[in-house]
JSON list of N, CA and C in Angstrom, two decimals:
[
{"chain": "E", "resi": 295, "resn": "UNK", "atom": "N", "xyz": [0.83, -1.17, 0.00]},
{"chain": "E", "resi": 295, "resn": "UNK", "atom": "CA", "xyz": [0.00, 0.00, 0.00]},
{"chain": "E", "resi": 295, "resn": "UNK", "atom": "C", "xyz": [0.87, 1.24, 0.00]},
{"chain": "E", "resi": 296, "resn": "UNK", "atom": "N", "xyz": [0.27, 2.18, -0.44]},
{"chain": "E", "resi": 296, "resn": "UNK", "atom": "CA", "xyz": [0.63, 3.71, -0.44]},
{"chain": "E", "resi": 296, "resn": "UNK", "atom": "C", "xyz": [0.11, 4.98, 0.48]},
{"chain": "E", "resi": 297, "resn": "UNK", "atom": "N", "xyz": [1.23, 5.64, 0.99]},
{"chain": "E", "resi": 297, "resn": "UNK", "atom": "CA", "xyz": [0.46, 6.66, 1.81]},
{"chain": "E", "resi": 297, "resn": "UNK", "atom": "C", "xyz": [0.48, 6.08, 3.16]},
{"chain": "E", "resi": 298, "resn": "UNK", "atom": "N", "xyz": [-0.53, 6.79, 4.16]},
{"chain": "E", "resi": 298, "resn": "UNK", "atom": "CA", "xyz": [-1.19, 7.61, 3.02]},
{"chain": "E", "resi": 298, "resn": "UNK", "atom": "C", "xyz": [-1.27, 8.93, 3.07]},
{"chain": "E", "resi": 299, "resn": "UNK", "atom": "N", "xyz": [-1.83, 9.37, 1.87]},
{"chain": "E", "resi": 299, "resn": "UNK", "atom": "CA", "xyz": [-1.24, 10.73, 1.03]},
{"chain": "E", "resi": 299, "resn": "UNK", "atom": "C", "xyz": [-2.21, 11.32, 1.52]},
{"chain": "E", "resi": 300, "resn": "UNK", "atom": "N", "xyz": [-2.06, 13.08, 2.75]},
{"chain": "E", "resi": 300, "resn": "UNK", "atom": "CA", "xyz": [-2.86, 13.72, 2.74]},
{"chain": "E", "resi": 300, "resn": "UNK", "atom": "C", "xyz": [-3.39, 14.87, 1.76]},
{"chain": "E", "resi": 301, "resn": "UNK", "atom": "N", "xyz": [-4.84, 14.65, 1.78]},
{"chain": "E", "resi": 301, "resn": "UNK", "atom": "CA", "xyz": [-5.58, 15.82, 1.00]},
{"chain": "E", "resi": 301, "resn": "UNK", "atom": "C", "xyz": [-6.78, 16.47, 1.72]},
{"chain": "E", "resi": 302, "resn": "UNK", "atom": "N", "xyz": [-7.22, 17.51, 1.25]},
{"chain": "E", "resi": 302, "resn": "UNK", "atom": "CA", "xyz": [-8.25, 18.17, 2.06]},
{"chain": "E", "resi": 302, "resn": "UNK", "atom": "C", "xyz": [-9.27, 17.54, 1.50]},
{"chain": "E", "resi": 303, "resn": "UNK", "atom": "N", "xyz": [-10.42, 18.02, 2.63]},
{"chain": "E", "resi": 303, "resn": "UNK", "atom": "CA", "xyz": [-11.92, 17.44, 1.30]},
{"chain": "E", "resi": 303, "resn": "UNK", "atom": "C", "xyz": [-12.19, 18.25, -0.03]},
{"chain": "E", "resi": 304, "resn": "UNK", "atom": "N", "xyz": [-11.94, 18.90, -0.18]},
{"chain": "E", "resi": 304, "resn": "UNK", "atom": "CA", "xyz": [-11.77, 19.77, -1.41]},
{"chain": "E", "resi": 304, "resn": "UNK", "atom": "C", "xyz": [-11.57, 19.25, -2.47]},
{"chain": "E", "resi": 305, "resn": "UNK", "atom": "N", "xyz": [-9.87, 19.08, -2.18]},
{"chain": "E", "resi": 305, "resn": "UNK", "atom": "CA", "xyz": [-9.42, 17.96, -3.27]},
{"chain": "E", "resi": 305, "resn": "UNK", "atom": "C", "xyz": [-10.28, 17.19, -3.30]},
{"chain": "E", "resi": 306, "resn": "UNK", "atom": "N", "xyz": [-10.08, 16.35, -1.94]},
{"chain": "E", "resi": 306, "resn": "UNK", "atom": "CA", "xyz": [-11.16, 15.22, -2.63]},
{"chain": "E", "resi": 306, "resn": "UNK", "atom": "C", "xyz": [-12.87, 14.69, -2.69]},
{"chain": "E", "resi": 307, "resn": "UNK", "atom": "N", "xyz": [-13.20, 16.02, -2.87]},
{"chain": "E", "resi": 307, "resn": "UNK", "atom": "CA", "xyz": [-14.36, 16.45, -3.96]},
{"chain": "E", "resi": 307, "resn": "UNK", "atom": "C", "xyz": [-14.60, 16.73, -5.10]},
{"chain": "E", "resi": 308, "resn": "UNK", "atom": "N", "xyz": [-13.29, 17.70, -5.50]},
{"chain": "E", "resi": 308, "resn": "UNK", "atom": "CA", "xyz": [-12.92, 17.86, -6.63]},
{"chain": "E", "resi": 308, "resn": "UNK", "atom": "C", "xyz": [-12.27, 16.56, -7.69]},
{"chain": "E", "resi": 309, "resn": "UNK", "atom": "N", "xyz": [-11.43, 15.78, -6.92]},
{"chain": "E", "resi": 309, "resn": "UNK", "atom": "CA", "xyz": [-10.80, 14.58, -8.30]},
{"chain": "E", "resi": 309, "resn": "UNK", "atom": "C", "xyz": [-11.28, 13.23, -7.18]},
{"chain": "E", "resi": 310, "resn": "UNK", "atom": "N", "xyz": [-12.16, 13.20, -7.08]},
{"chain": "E", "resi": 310, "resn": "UNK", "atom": "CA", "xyz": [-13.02, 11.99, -6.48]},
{"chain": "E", "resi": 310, "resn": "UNK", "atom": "C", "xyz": [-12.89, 10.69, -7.33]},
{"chain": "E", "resi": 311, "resn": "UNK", "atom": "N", "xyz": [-12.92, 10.81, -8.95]},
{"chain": "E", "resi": 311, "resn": "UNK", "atom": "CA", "xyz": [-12.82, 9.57, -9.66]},
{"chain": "E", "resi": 311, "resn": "UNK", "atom": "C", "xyz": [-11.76, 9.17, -9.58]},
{"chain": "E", "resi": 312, "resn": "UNK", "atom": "N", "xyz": [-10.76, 10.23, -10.05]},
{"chain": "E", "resi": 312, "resn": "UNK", "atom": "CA", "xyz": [-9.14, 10.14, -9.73]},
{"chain": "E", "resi": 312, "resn": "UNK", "atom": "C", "xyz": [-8.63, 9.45, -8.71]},
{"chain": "E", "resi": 313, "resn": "UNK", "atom": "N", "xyz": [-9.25, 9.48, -7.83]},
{"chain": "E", "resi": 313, "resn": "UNK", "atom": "CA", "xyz": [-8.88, 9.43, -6.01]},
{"chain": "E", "resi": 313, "resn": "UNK", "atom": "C", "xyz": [-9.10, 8.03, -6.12]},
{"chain": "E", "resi": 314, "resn": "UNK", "atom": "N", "xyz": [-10.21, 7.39, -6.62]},
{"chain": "E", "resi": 314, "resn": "UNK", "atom": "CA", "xyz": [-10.66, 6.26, -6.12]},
{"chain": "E", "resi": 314, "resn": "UNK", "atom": "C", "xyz": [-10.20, 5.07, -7.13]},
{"chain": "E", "resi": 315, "resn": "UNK", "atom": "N", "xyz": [-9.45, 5.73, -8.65]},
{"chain": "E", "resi": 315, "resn": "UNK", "atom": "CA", "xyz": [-9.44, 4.99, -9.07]},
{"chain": "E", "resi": 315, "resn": "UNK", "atom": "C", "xyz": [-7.69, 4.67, -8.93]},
{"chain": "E", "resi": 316, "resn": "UNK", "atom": "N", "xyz": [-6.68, 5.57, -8.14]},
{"chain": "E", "resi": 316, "resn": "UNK", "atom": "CA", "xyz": [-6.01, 5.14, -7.46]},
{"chain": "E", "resi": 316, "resn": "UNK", "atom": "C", "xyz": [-5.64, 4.35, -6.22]},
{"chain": "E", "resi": 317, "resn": "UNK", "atom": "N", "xyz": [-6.75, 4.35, -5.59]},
{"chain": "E", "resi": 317, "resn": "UNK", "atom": "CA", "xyz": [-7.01, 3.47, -4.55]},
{"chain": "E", "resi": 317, "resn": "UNK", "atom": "C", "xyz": [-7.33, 2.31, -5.12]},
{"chain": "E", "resi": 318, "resn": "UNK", "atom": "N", "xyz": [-8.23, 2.04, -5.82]},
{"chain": "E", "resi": 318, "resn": "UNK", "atom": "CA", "xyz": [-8.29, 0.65, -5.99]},
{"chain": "E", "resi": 318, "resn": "UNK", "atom": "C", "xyz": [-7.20, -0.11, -6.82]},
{"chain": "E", "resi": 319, "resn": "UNK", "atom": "N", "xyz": [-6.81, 0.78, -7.60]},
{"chain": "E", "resi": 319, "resn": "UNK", "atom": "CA", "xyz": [-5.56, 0.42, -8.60]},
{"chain": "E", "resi": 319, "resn": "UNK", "atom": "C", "xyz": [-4.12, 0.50, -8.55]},
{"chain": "E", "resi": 320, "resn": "UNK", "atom": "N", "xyz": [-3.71, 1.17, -7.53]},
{"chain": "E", "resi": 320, "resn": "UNK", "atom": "CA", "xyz": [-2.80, 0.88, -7.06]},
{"chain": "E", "resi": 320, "resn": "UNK", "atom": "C", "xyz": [-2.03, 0.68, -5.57]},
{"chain": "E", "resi": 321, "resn": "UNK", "atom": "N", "xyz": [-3.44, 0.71, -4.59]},
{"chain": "E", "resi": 321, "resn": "UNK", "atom": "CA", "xyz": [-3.92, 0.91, -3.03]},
{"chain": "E", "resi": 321, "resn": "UNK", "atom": "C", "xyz": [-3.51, 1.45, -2.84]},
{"chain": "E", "resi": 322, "resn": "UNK", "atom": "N", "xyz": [-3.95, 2.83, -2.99]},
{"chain": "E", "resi": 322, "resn": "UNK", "atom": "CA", "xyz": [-3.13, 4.11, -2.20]},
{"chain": "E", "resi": 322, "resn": "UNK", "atom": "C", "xyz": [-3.97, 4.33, -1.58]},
{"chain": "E", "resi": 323, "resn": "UNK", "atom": "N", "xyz": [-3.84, 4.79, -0.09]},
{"chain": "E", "resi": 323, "resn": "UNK", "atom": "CA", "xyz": [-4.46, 5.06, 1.11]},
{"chain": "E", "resi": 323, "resn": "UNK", "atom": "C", "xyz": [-4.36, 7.16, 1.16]},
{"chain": "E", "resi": 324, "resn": "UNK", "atom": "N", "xyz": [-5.51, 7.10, 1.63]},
{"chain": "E", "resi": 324, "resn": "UNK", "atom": "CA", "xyz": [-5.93, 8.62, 1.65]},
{"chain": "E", "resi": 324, "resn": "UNK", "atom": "C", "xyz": [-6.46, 9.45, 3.00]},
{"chain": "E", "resi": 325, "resn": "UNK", "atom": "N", "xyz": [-5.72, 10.57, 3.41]},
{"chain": "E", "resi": 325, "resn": "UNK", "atom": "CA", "xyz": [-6.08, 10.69, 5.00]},
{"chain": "E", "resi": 325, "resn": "UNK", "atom": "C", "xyz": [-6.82, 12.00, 4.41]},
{"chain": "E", "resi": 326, "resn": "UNK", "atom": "N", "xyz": [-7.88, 12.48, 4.57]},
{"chain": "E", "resi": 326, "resn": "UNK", "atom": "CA", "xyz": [-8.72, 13.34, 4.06]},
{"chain": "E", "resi": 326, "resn": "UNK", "atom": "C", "xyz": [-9.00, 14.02, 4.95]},
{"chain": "E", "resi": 327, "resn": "UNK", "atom": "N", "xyz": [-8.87, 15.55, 5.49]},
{"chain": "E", "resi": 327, "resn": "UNK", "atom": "CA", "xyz": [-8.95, 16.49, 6.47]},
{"chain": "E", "resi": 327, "resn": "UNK", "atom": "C", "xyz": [-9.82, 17.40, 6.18]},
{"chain": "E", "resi": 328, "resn": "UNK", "atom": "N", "xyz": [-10.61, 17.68, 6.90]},
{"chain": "E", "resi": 328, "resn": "UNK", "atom": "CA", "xyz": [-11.93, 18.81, 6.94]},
{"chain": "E", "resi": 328, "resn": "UNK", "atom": "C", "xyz": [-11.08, 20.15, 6.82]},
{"chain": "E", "resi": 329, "resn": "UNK", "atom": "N", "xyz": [-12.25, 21.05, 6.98]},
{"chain": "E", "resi": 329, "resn": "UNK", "atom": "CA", "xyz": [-11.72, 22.46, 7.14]},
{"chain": "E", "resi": 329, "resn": "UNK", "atom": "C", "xyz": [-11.60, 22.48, 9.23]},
{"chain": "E", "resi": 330, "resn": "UNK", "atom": "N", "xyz": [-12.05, 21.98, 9.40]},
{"chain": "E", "resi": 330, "resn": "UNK", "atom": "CA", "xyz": [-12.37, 21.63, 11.08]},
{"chain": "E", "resi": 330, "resn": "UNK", "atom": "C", "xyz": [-11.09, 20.81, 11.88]},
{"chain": "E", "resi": 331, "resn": "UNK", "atom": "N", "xyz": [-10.40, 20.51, 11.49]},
{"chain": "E", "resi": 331, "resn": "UNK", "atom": "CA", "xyz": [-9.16, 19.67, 11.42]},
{"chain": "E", "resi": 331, "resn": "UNK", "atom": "C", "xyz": [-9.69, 18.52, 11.71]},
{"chain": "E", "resi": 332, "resn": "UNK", "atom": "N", "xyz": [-11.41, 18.41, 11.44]},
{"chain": "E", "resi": 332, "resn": "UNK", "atom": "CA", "xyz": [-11.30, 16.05, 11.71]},
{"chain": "E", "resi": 332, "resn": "UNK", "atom": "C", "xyz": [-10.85, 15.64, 10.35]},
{"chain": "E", "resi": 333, "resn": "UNK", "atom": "N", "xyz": [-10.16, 14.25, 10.23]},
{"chain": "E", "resi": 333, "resn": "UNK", "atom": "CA", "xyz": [-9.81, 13.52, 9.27]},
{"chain": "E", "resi": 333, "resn": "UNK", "atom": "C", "xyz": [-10.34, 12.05, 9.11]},
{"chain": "E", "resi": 334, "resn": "UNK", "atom": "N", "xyz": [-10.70, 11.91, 8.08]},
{"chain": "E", "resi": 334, "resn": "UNK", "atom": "CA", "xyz": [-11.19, 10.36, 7.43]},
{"chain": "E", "resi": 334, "resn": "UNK", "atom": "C", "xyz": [-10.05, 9.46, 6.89]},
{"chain": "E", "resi": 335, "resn": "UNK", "atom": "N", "xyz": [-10.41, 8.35, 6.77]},
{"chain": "E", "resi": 335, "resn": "UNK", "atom": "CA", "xyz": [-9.29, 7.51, 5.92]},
{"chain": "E", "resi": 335, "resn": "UNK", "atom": "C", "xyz": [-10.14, 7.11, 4.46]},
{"chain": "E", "resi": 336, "resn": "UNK", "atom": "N", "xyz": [-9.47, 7.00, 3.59]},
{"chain": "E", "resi": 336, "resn": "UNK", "atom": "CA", "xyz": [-9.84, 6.40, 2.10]},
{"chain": "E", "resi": 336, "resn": "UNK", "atom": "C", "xyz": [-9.04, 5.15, 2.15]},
{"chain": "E", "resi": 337, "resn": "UNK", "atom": "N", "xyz": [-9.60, 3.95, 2.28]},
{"chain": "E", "resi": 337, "resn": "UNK", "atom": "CA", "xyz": [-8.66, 2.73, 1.96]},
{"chain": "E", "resi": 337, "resn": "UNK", "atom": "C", "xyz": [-8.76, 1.64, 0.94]},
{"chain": "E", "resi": 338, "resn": "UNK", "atom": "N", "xyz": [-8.42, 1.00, 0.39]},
{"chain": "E", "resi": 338, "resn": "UNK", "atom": "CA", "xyz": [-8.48, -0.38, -0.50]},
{"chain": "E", "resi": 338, "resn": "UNK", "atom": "C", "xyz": [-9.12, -1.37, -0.15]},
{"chain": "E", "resi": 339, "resn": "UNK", "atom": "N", "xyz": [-10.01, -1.98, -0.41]},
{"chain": "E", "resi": 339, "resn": "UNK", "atom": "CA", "xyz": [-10.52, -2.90, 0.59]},
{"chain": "E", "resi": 339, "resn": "UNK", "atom": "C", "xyz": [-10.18, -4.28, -0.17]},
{"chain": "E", "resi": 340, "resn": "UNK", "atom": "N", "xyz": [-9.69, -5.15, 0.45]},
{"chain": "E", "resi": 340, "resn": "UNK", "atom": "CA", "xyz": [-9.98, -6.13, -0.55]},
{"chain": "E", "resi": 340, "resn": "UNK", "atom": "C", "xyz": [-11.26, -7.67, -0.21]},
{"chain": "E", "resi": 341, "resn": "UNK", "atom": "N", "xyz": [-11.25, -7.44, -1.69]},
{"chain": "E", "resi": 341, "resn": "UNK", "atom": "CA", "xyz": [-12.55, -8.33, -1.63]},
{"chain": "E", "resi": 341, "resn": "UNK", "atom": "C", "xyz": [-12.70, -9.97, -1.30]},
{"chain": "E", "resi": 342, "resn": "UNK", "atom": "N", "xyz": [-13.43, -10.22, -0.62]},
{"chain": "E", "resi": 342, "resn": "UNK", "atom": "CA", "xyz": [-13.11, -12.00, -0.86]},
{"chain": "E", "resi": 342, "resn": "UNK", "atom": "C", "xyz": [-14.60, -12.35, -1.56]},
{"chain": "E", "resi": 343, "resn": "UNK", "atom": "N", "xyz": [-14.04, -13.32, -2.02]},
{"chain": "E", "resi": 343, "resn": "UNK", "atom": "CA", "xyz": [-15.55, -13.82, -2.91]},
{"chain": "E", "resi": 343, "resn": "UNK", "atom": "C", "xyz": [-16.22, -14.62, -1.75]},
{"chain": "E", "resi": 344, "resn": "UNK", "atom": "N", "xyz": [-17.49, -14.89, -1.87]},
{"chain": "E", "resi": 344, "resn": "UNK", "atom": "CA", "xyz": [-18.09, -15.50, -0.94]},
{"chain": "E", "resi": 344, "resn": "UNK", "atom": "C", "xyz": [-18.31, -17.05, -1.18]},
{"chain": "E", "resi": 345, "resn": "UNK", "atom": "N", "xyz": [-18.47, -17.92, -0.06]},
{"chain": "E", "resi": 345, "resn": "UNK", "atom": "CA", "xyz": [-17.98, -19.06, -0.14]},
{"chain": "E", "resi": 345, "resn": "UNK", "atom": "C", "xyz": [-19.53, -20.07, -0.94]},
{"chain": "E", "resi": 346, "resn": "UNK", "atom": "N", "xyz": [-18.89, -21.03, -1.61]},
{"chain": "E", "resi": 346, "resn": "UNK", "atom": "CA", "xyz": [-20.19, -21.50, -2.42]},
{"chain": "E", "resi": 346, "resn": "UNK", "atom": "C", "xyz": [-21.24, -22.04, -1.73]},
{"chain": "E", "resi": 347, "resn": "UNK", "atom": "N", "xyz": [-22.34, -21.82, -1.96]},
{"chain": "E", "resi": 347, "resn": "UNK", "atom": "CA", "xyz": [-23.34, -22.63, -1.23]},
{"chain": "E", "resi": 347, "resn": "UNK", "atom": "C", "xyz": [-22.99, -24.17, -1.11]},
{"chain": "E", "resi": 348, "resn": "UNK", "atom": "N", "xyz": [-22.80, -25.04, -1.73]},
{"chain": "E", "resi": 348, "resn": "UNK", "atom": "CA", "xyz": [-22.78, -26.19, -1.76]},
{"chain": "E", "resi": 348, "resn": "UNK", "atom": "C", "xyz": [-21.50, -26.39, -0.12]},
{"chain": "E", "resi": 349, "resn": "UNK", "atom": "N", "xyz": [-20.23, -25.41, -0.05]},
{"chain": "E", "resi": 349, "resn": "UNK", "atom": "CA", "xyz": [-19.13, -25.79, 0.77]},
{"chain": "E", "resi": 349, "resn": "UNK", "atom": "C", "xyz": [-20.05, -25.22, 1.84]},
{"chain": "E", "resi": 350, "resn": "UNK", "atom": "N", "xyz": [-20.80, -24.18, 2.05]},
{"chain": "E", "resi": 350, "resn": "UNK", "atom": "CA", "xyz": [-21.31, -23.74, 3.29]},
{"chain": "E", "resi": 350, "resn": "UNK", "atom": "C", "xyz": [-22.22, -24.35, 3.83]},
{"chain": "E", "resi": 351, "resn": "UNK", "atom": "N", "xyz": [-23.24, -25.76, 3.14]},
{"chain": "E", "resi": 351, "resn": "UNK", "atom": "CA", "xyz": [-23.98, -26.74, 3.43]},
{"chain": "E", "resi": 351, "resn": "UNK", "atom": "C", "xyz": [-23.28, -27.88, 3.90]},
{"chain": "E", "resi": 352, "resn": "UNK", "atom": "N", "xyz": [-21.79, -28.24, 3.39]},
{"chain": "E", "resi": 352, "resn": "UNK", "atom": "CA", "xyz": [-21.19, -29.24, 4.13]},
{"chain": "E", "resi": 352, "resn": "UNK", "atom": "C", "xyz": [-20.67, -28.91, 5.25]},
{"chain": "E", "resi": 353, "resn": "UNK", "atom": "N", "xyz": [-20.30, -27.16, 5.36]},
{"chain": "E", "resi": 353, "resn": "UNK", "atom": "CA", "xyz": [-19.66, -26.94, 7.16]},
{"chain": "E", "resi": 353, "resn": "UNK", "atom": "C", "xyz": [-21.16, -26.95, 8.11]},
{"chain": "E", "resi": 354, "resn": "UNK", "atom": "N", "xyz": [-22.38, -26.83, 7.59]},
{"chain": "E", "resi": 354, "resn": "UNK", "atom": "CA", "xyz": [-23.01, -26.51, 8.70]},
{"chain": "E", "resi": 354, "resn": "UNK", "atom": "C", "xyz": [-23.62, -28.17, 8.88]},
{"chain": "E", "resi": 355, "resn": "UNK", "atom": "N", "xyz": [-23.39, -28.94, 8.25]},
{"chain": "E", "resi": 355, "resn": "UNK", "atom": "CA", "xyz": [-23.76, -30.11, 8.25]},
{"chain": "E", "resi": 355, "resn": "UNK", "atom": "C", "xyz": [-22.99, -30.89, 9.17]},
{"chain": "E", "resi": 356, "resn": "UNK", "atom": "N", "xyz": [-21.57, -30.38, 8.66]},
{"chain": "E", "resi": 356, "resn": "UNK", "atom": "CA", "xyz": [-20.33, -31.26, 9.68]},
{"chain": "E", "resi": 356, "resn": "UNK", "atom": "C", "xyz": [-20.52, -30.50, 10.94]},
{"chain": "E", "resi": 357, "resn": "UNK", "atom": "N", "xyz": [-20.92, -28.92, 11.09]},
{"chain": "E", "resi": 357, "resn": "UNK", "atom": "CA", "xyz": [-21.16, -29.05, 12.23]},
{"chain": "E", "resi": 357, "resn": "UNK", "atom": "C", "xyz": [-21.98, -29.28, 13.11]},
{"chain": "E", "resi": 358, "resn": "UNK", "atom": "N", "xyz": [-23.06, -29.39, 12.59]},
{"chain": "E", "resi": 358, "resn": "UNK", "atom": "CA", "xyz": [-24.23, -30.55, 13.33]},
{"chain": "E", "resi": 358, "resn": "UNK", "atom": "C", "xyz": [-24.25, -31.53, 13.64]},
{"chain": "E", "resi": 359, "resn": "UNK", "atom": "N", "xyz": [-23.49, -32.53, 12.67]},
{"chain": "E", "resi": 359, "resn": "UNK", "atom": "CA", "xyz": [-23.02, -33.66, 13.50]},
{"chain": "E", "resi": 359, "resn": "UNK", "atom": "C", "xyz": [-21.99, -33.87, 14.62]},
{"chain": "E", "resi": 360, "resn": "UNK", "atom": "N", "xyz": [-21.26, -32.84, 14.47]},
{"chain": "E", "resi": 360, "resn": "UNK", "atom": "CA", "xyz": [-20.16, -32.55, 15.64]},
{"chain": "E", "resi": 360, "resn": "UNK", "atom": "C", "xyz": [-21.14, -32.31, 16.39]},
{"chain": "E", "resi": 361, "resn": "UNK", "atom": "N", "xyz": [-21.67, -30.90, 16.60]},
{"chain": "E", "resi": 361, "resn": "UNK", "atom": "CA", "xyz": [-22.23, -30.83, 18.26]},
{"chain": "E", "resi": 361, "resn": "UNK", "atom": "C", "xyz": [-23.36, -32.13, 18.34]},
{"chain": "E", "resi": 362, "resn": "UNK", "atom": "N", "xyz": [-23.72, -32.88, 17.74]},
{"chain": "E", "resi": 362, "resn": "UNK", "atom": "CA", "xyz": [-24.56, -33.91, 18.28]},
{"chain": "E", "resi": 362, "resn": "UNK", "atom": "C", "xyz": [-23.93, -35.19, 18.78]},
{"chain": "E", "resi": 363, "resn": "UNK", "atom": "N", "xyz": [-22.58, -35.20, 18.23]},
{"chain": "E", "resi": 363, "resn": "UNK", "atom": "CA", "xyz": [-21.30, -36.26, 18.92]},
{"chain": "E", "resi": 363, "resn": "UNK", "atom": "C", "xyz": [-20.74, -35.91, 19.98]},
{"chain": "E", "resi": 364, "resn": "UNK", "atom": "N", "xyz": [-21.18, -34.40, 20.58]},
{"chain": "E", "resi": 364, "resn": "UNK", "atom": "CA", "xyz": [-20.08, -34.11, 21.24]},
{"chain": "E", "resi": 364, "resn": "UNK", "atom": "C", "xyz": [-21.20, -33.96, 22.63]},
{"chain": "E", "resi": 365, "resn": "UNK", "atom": "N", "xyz": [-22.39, -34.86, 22.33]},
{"chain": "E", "resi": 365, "resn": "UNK", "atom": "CA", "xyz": [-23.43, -34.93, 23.83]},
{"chain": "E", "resi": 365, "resn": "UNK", "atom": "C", "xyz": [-23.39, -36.20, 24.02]}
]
């Protein structure tokens, strides 16, 4: 990751597409400061795909039979 790189909200109001499409593209992290001196973070998030139905029917399965082995 990058940064991260401070900007005011201004800036980043003004190049908002810019902003974000550096963040996701090259994770640059963004500390974004009011006129008030509070500050936000802009971060990268990364994604996980979600797990398939079919694998999330065999954990809740295995774990049903576990807690019913385990009385």
């Amino acid at each position: 990751m990058i940064g991260p790189i401070g900007i005011t909200q201004r800036q980043a109001e003004e190049h908002f597409d810019f902003i974000m499409d550096l963040t996701e593209s090259q994770h640059v992290c963004w500390k974004i400061t009011r006129n008030d001196g509070k500050s936000a973070m802009l971060v990268p998030v990364n994604e996980v795909s979600p797990i398939p139905d079919e694998i999330q029917t065999q954990v809740e399965e295995f774990q049903k039979q576990f807690m019913e082995d385990k009385k």
